[in-house]
PDB file of N, CA and C in Angstrom:
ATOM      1  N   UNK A   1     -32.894   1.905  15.775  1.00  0.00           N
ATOM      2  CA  UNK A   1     -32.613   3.320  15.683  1.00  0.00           C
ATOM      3  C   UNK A   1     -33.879   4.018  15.214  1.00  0.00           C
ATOM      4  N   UNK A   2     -34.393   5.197  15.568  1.00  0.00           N
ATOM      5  CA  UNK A   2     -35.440   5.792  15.298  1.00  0.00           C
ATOM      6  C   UNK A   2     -35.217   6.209  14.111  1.00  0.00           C
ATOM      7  N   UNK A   3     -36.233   6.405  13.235  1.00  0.00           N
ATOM      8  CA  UNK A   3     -36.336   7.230  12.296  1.00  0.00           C
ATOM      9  C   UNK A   3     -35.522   8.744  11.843  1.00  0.00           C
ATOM     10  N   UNK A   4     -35.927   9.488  12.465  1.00  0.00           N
ATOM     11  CA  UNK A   4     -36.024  10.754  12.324  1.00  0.00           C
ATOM     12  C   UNK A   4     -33.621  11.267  12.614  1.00  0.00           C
ATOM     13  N   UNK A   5     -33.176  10.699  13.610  1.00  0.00           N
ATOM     14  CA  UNK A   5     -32.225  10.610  14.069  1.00  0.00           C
ATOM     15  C   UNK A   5     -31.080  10.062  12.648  1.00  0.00           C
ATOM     16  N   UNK A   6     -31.821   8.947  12.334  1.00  0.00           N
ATOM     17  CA  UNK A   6     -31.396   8.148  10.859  1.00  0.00           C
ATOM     18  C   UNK A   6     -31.201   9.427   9.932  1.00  0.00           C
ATOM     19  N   UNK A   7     -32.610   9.588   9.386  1.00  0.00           N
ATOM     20  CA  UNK A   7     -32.684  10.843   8.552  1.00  0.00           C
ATOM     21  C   UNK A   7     -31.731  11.931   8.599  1.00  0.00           C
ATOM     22  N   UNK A   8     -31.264  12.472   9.517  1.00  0.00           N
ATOM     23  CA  UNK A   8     -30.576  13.725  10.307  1.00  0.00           C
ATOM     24  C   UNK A   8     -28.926  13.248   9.826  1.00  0.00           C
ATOM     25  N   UNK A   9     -28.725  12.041  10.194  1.00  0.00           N
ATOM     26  CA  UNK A   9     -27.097  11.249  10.541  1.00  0.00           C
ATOM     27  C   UNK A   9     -26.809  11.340   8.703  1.00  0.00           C
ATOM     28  N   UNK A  10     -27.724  10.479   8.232  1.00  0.00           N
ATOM     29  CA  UNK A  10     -27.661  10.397   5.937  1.00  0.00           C
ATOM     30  C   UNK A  10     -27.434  11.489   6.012  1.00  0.00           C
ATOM     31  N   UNK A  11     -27.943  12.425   6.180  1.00  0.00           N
ATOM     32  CA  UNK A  11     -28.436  14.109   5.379  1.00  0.00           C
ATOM     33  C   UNK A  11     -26.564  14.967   5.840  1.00  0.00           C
ATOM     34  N   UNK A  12     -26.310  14.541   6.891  1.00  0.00           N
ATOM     35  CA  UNK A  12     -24.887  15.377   7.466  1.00  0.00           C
ATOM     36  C   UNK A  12     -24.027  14.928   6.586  1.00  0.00           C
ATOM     37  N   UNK A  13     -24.078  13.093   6.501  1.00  0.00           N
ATOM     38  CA  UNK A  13     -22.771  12.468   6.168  1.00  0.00           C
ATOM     39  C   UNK A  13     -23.016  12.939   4.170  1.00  0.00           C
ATOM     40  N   UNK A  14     -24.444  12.854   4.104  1.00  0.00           N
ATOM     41  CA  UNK A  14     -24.068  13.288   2.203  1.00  0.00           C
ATOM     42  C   UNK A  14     -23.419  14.749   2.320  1.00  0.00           C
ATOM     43  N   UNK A  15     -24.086  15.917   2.951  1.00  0.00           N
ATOM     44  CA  UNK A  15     -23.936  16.724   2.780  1.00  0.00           C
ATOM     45  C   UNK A  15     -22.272  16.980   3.089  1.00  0.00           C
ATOM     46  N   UNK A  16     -21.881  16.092   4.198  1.00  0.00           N
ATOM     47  CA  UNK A  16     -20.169  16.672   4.092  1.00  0.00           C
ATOM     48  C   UNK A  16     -19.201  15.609   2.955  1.00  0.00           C
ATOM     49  N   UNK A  17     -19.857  15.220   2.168  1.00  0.00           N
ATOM     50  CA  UNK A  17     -19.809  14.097   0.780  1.00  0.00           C
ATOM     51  C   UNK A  17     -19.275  15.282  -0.112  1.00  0.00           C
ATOM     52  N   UNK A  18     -20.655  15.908  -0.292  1.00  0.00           N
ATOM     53  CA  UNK A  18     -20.562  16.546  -0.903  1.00  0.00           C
ATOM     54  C   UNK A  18     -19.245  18.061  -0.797  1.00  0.00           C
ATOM     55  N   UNK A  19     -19.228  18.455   0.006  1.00  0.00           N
ATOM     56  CA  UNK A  19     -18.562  19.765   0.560  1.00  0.00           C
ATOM     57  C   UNK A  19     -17.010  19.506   0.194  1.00  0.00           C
ATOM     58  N   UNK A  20     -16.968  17.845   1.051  1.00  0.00           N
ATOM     59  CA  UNK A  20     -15.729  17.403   0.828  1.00  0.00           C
ATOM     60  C   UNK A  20     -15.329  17.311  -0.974  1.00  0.00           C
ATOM     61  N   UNK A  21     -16.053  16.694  -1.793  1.00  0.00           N
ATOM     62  CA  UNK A  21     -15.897  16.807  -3.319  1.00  0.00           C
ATOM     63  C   UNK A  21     -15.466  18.185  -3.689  1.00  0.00           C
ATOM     64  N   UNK A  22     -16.393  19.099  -3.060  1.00  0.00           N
ATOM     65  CA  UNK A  22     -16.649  20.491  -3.539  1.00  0.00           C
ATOM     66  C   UNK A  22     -14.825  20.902  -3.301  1.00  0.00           C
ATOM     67  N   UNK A  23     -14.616  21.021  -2.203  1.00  0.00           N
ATOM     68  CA  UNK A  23     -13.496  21.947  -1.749  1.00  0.00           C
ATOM     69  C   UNK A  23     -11.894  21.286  -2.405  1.00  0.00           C
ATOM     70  N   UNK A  24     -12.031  19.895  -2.378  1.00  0.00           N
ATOM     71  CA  UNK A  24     -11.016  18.698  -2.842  1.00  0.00           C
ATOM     72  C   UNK A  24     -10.964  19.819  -4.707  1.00  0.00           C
ATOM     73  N   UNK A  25     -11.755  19.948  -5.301  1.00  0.00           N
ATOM     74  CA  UNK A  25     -11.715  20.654  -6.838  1.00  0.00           C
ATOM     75  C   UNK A  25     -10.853  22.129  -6.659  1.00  0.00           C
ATOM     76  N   UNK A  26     -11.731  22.996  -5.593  1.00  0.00           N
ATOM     77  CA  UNK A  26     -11.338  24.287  -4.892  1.00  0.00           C
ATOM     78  C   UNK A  26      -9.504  24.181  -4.867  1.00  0.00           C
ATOM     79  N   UNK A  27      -9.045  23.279  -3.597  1.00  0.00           N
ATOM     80  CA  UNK A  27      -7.970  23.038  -3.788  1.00  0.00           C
ATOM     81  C   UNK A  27      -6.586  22.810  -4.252  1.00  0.00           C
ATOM     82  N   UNK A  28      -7.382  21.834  -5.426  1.00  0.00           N
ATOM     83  CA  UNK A  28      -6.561  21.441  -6.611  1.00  0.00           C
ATOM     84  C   UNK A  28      -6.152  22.609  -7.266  1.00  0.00           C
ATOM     85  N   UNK A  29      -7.132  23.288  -7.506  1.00  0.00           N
ATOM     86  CA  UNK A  29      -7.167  24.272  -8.644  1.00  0.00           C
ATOM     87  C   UNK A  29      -5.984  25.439  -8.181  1.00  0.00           C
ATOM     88  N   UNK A  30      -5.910  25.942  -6.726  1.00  0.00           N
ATOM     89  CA  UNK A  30      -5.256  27.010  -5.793  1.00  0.00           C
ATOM     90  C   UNK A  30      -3.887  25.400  -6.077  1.00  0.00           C
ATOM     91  N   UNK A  31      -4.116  24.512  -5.612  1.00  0.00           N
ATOM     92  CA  UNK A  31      -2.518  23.702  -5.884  1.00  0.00           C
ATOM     93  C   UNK A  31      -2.109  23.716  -7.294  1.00  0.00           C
ATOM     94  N   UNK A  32      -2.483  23.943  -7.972  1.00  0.00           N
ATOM     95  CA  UNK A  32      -1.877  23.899  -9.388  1.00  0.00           C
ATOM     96  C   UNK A  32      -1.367  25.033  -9.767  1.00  0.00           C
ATOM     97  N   UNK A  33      -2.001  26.172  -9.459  1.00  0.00           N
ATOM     98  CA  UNK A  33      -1.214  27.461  -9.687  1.00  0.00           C
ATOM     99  C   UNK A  33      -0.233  27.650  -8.807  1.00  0.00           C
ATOM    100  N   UNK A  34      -0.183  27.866  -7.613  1.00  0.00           N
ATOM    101  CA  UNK A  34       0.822  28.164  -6.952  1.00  0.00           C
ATOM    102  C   UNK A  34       1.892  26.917  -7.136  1.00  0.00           C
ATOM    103  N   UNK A  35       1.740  25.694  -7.505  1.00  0.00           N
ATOM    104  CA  UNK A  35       2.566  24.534  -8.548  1.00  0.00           C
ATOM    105  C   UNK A  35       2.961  25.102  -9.522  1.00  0.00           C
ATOM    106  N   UNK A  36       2.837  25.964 -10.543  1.00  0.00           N
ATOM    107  CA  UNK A  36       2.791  26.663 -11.592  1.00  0.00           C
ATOM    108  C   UNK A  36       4.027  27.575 -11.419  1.00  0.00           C
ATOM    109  N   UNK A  37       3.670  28.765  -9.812  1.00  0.00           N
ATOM    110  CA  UNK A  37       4.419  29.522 -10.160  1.00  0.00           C
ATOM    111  C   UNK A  37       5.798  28.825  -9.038  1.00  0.00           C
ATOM    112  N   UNK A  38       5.830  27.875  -8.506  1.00  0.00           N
ATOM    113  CA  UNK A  38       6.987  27.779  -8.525  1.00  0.00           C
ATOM    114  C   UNK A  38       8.064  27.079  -9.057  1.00  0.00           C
ATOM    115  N   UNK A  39       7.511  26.104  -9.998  1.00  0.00           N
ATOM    116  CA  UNK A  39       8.099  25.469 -10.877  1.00  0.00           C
ATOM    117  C   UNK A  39       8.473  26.990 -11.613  1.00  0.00           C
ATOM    118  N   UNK A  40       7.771  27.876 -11.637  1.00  0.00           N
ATOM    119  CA  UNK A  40       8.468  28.834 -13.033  1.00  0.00           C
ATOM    120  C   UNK A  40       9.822  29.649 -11.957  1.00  0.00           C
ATOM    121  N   UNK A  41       9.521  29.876 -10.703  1.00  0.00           N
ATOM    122  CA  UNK A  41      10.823  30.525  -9.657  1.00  0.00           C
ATOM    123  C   UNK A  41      11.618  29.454  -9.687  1.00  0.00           C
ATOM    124  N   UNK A  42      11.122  28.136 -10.016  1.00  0.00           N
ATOM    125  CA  UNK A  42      12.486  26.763  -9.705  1.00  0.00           C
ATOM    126  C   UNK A  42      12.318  27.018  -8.498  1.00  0.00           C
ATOM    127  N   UNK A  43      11.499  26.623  -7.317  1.00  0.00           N
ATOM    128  CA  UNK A  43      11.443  26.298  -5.833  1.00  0.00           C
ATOM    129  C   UNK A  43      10.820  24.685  -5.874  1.00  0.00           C
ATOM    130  N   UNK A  44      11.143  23.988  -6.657  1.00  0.00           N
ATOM    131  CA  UNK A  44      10.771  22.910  -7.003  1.00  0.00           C
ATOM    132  C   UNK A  44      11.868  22.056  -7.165  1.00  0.00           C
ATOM    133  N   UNK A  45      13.108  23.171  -7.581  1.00  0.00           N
ATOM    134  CA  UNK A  45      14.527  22.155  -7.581  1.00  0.00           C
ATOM    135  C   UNK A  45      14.738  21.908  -5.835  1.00  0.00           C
ATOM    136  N   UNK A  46      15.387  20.879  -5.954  1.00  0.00           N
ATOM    137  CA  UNK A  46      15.650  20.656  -4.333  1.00  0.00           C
ATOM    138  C   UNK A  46      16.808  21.046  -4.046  1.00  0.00           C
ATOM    139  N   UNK A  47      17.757  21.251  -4.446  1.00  0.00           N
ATOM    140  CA  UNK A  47      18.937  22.031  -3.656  1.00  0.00           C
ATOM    141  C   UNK A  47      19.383  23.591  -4.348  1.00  0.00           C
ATOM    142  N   UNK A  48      18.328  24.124  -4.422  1.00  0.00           N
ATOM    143  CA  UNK A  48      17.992  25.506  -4.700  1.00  0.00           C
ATOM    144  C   UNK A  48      18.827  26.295  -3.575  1.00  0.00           C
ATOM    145  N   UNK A  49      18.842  25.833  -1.970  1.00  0.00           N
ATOM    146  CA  UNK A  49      19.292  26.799  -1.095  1.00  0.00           C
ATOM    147  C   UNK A  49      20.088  26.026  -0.412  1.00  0.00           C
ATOM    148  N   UNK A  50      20.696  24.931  -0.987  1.00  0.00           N
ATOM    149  CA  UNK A  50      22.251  24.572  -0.871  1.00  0.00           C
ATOM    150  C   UNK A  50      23.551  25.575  -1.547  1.00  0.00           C
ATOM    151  N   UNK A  51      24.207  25.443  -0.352  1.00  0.00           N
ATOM    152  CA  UNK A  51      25.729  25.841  -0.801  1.00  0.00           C
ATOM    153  C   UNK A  51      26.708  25.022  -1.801  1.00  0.00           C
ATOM    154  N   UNK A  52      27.330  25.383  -2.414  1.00  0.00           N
ATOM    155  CA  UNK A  52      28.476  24.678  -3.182  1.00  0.00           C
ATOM    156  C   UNK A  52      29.109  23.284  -2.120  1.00  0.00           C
ATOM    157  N   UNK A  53      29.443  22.831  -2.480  1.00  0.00           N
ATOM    158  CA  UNK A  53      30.449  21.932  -2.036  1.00  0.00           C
ATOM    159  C   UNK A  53      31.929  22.379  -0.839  1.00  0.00           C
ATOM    160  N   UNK A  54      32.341  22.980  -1.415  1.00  0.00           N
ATOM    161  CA  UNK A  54      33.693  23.598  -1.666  1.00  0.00           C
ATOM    162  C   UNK A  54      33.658  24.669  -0.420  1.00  0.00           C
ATOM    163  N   UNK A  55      31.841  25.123  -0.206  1.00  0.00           N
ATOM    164  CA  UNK A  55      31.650  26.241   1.098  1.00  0.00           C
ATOM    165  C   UNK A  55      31.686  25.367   2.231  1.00  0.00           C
ATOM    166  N   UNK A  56      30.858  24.395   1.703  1.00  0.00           N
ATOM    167  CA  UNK A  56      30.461  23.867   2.964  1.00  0.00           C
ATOM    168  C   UNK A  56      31.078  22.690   3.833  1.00  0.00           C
ATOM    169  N   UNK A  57      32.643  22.755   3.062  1.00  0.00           N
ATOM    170  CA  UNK A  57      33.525  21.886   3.050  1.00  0.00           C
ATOM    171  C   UNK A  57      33.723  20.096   3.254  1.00  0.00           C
ATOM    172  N   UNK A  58      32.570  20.414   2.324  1.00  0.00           N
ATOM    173  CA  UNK A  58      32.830  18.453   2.201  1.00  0.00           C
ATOM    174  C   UNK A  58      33.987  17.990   0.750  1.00  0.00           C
ATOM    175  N   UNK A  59      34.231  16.975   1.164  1.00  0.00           N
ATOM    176  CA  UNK A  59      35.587  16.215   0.533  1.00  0.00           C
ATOM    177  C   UNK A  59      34.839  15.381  -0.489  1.00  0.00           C
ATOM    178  N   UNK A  60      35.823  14.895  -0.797  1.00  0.00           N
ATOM    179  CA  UNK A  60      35.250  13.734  -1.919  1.00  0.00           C
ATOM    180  C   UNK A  60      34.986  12.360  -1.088  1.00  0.00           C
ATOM    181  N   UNK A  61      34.809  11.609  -1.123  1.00  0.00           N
ATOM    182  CA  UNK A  61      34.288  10.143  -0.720  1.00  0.00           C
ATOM    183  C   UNK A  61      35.973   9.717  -0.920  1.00  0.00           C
ATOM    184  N   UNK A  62      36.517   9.696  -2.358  1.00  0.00           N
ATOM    185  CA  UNK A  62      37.421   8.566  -2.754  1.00  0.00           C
ATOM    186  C   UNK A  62      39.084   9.535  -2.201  1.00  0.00           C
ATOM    187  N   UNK A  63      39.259  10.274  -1.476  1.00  0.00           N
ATOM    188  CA  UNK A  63      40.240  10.949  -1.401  1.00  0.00           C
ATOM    189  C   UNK A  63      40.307  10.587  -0.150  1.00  0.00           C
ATOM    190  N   UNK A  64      39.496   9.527   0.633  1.00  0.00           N
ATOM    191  CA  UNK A  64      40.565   8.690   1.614  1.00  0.00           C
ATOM    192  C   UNK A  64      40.517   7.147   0.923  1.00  0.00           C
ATOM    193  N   UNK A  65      40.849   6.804   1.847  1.00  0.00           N
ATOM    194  CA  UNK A  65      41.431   5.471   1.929  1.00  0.00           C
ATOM    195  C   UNK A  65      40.420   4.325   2.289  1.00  0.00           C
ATOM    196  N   UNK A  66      40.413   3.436   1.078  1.00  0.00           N
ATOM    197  CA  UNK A  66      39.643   2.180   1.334  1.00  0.00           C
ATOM    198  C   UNK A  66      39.738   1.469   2.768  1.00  0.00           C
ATOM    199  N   UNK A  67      38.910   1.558   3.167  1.00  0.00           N
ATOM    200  CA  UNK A  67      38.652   0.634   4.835  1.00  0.00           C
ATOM    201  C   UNK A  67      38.952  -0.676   4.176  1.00  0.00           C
ATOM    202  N   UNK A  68      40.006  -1.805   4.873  1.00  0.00           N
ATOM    203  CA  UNK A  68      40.131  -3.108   4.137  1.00  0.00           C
ATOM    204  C   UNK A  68      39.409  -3.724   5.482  1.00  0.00           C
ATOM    205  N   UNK A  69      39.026  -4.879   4.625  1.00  0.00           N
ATOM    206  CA  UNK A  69      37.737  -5.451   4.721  1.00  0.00           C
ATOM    207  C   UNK A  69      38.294  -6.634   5.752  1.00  0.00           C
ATOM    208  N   UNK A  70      38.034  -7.187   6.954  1.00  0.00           N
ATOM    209  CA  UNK A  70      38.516  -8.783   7.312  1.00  0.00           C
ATOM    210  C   UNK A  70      37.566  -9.798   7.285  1.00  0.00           C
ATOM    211  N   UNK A  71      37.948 -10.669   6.711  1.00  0.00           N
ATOM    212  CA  UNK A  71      37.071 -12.298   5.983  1.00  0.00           C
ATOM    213  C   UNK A  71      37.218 -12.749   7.027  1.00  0.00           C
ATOM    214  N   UNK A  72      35.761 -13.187   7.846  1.00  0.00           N
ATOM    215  CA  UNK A  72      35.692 -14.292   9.013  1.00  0.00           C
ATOM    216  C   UNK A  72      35.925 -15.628   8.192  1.00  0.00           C
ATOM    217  N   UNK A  73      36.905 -16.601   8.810  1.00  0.00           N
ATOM    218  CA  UNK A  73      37.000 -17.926   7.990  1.00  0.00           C
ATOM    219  C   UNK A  73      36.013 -18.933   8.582  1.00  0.00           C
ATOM    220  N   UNK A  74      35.643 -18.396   9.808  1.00  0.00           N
ATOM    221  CA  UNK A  74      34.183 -19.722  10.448  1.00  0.00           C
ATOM    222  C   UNK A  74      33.085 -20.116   9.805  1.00  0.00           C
ATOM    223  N   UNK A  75      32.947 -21.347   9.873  1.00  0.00           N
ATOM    224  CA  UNK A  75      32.063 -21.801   9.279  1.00  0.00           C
ATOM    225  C   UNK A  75      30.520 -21.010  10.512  1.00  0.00           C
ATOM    226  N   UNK A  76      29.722 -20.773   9.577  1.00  0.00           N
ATOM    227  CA  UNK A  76      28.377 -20.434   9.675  1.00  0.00           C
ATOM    228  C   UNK A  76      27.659 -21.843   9.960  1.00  0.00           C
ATOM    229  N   UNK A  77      27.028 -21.716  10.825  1.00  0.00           N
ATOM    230  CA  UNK A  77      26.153 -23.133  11.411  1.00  0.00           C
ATOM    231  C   UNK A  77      24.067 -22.504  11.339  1.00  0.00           C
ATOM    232  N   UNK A  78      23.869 -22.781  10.450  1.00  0.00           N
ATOM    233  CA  UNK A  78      22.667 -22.482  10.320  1.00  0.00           C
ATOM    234  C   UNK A  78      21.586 -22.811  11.415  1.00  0.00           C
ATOM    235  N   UNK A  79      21.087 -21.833  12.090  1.00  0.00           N
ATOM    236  CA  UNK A  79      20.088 -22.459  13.420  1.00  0.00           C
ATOM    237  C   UNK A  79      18.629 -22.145  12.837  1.00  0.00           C
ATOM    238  N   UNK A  80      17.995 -23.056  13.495  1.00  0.00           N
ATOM    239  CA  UNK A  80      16.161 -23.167  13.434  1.00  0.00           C
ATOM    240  C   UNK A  80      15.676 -22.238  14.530  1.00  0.00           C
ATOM    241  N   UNK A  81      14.963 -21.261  14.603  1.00  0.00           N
ATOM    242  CA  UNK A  81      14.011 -21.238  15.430  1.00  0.00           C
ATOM    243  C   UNK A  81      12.399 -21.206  15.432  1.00  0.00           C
ATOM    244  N   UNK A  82      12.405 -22.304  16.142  1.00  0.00           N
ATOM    245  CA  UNK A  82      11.669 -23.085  16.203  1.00  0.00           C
ATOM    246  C   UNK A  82      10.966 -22.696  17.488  1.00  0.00           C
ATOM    247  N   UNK A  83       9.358 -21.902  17.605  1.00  0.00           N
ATOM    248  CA  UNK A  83       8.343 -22.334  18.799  1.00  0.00           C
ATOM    249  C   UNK A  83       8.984 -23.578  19.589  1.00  0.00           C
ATOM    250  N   UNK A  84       9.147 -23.302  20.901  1.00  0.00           N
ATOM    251  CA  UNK A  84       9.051 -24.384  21.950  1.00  0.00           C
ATOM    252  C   UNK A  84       7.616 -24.887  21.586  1.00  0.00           C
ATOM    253  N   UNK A  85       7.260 -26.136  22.124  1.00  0.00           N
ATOM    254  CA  UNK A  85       6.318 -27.142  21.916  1.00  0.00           C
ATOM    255  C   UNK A  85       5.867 -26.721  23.641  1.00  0.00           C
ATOM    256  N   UNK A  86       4.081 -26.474  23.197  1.00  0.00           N
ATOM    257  CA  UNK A  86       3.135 -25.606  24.362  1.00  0.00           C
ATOM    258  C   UNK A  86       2.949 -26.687  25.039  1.00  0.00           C
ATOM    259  N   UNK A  87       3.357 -28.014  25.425  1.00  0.00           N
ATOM    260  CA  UNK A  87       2.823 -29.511  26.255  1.00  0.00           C
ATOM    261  C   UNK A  87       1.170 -29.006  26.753  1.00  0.00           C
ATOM    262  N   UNK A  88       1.262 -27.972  27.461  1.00  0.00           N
ATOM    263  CA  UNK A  88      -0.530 -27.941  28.034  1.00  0.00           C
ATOM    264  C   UNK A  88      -1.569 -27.833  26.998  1.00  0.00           C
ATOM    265  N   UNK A  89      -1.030 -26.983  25.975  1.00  0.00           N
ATOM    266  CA  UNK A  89      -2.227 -26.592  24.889  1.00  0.00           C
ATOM    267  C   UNK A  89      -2.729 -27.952  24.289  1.00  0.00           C
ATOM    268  N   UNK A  90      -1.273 -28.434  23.845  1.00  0.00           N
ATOM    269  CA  UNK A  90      -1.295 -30.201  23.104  1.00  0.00           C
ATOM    270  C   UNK A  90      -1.791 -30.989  23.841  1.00  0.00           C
ATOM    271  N   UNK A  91      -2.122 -31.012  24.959  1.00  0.00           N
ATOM    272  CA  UNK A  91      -2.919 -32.073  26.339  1.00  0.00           C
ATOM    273  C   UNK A  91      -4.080 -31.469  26.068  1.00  0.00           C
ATOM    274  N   UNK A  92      -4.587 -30.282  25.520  1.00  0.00           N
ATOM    275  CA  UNK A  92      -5.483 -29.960  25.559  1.00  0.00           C
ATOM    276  C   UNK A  92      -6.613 -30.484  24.630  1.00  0.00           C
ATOM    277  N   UNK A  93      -5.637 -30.228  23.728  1.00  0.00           N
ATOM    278  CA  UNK A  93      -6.795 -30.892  22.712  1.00  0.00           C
ATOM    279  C   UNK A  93      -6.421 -32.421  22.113  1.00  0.00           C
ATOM    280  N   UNK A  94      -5.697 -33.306  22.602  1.00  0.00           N
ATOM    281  CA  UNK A  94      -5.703 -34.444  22.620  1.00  0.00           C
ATOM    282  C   UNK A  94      -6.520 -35.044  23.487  1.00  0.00           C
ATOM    283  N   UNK A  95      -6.895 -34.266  24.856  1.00  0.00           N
ATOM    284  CA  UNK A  95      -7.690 -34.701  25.496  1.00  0.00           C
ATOM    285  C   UNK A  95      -9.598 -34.442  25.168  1.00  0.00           C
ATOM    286  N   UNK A  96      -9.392 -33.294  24.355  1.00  0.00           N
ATOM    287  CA  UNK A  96     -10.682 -33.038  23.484  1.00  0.00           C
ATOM    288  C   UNK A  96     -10.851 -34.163  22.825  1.00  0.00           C
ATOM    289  N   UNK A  97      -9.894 -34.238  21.731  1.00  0.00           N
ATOM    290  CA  UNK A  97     -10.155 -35.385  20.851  1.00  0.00           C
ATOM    291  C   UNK A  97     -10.789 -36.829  21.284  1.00  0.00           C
ATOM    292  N   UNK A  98      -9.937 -36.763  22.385  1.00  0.00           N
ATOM    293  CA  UNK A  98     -10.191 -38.141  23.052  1.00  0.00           C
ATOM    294  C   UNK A  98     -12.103 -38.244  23.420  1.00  0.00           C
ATOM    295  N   UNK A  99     -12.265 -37.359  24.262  1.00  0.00           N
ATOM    296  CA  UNK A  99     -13.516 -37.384  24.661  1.00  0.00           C
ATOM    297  C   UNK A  99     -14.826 -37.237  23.518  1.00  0.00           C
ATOM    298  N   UNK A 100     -14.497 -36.357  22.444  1.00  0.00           N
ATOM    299  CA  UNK A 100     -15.291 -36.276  20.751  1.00  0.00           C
ATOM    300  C   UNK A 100     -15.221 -38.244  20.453  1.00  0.00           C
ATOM    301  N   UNK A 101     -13.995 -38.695  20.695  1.00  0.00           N
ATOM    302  CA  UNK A 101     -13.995 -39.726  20.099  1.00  0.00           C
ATOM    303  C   UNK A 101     -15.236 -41.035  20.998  1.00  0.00           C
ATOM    304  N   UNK A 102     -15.148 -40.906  22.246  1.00  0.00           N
ATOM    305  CA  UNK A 102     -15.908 -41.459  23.240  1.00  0.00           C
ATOM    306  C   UNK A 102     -16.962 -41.270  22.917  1.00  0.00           C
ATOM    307  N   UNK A 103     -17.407 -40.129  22.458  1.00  0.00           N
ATOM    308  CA  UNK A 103     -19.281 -40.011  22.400  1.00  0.00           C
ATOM    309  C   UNK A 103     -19.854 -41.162  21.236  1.00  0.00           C
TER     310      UNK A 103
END
């Protein structure tokens, strides 16, 4: 890489190093106040612009009826899976081996 091109490529990447540091502080500072004022409006609670319950007509959970449950009695048979066995790859390098071993 030439010189001068080098020089040019450092000098951009510090300088947006830097800018980036710079504005990341800038940021924070504009996020913390406007953090500030809405924690003080409470736009920070999360169901601030929810309805009651009762509007929006949901029920309780326990005011129906338990779903009953049915117990499978089968026995569970535990399976392997298991890679099929590659036969060509394994010829492959048994047949490597073989020939390493010949020399």
């Amino acid at each position: 890489m030439l010189r001068l091109p080098q020089i040019i490529r450092n000098f951009f990447l510090r300088f947006e190093g830097l800018f980036g540091v710079l504005f990341q502080s800038v940021s924070n500072f504009f996020g913390n106040i406007f953090g500030f004022f809405a924690q003080l409006f409470g736009f920070t609670n999360s169901g601030y612009f929810l309805e009651s319950d009762e509007v929006q007509g949901i029920k309780e959970a326990s005011a129906k009826q338990p779903i009953e449950k049915v117990q499978n009695n089968t026995a569970k048979i535990p399976t392997t899976n298991s890679r099929p066995p590659n036969a060509k790859l394994d010829d492959y390098y048994l047949n490597m081996a073989r020939d390493v071993k010949k020399k």
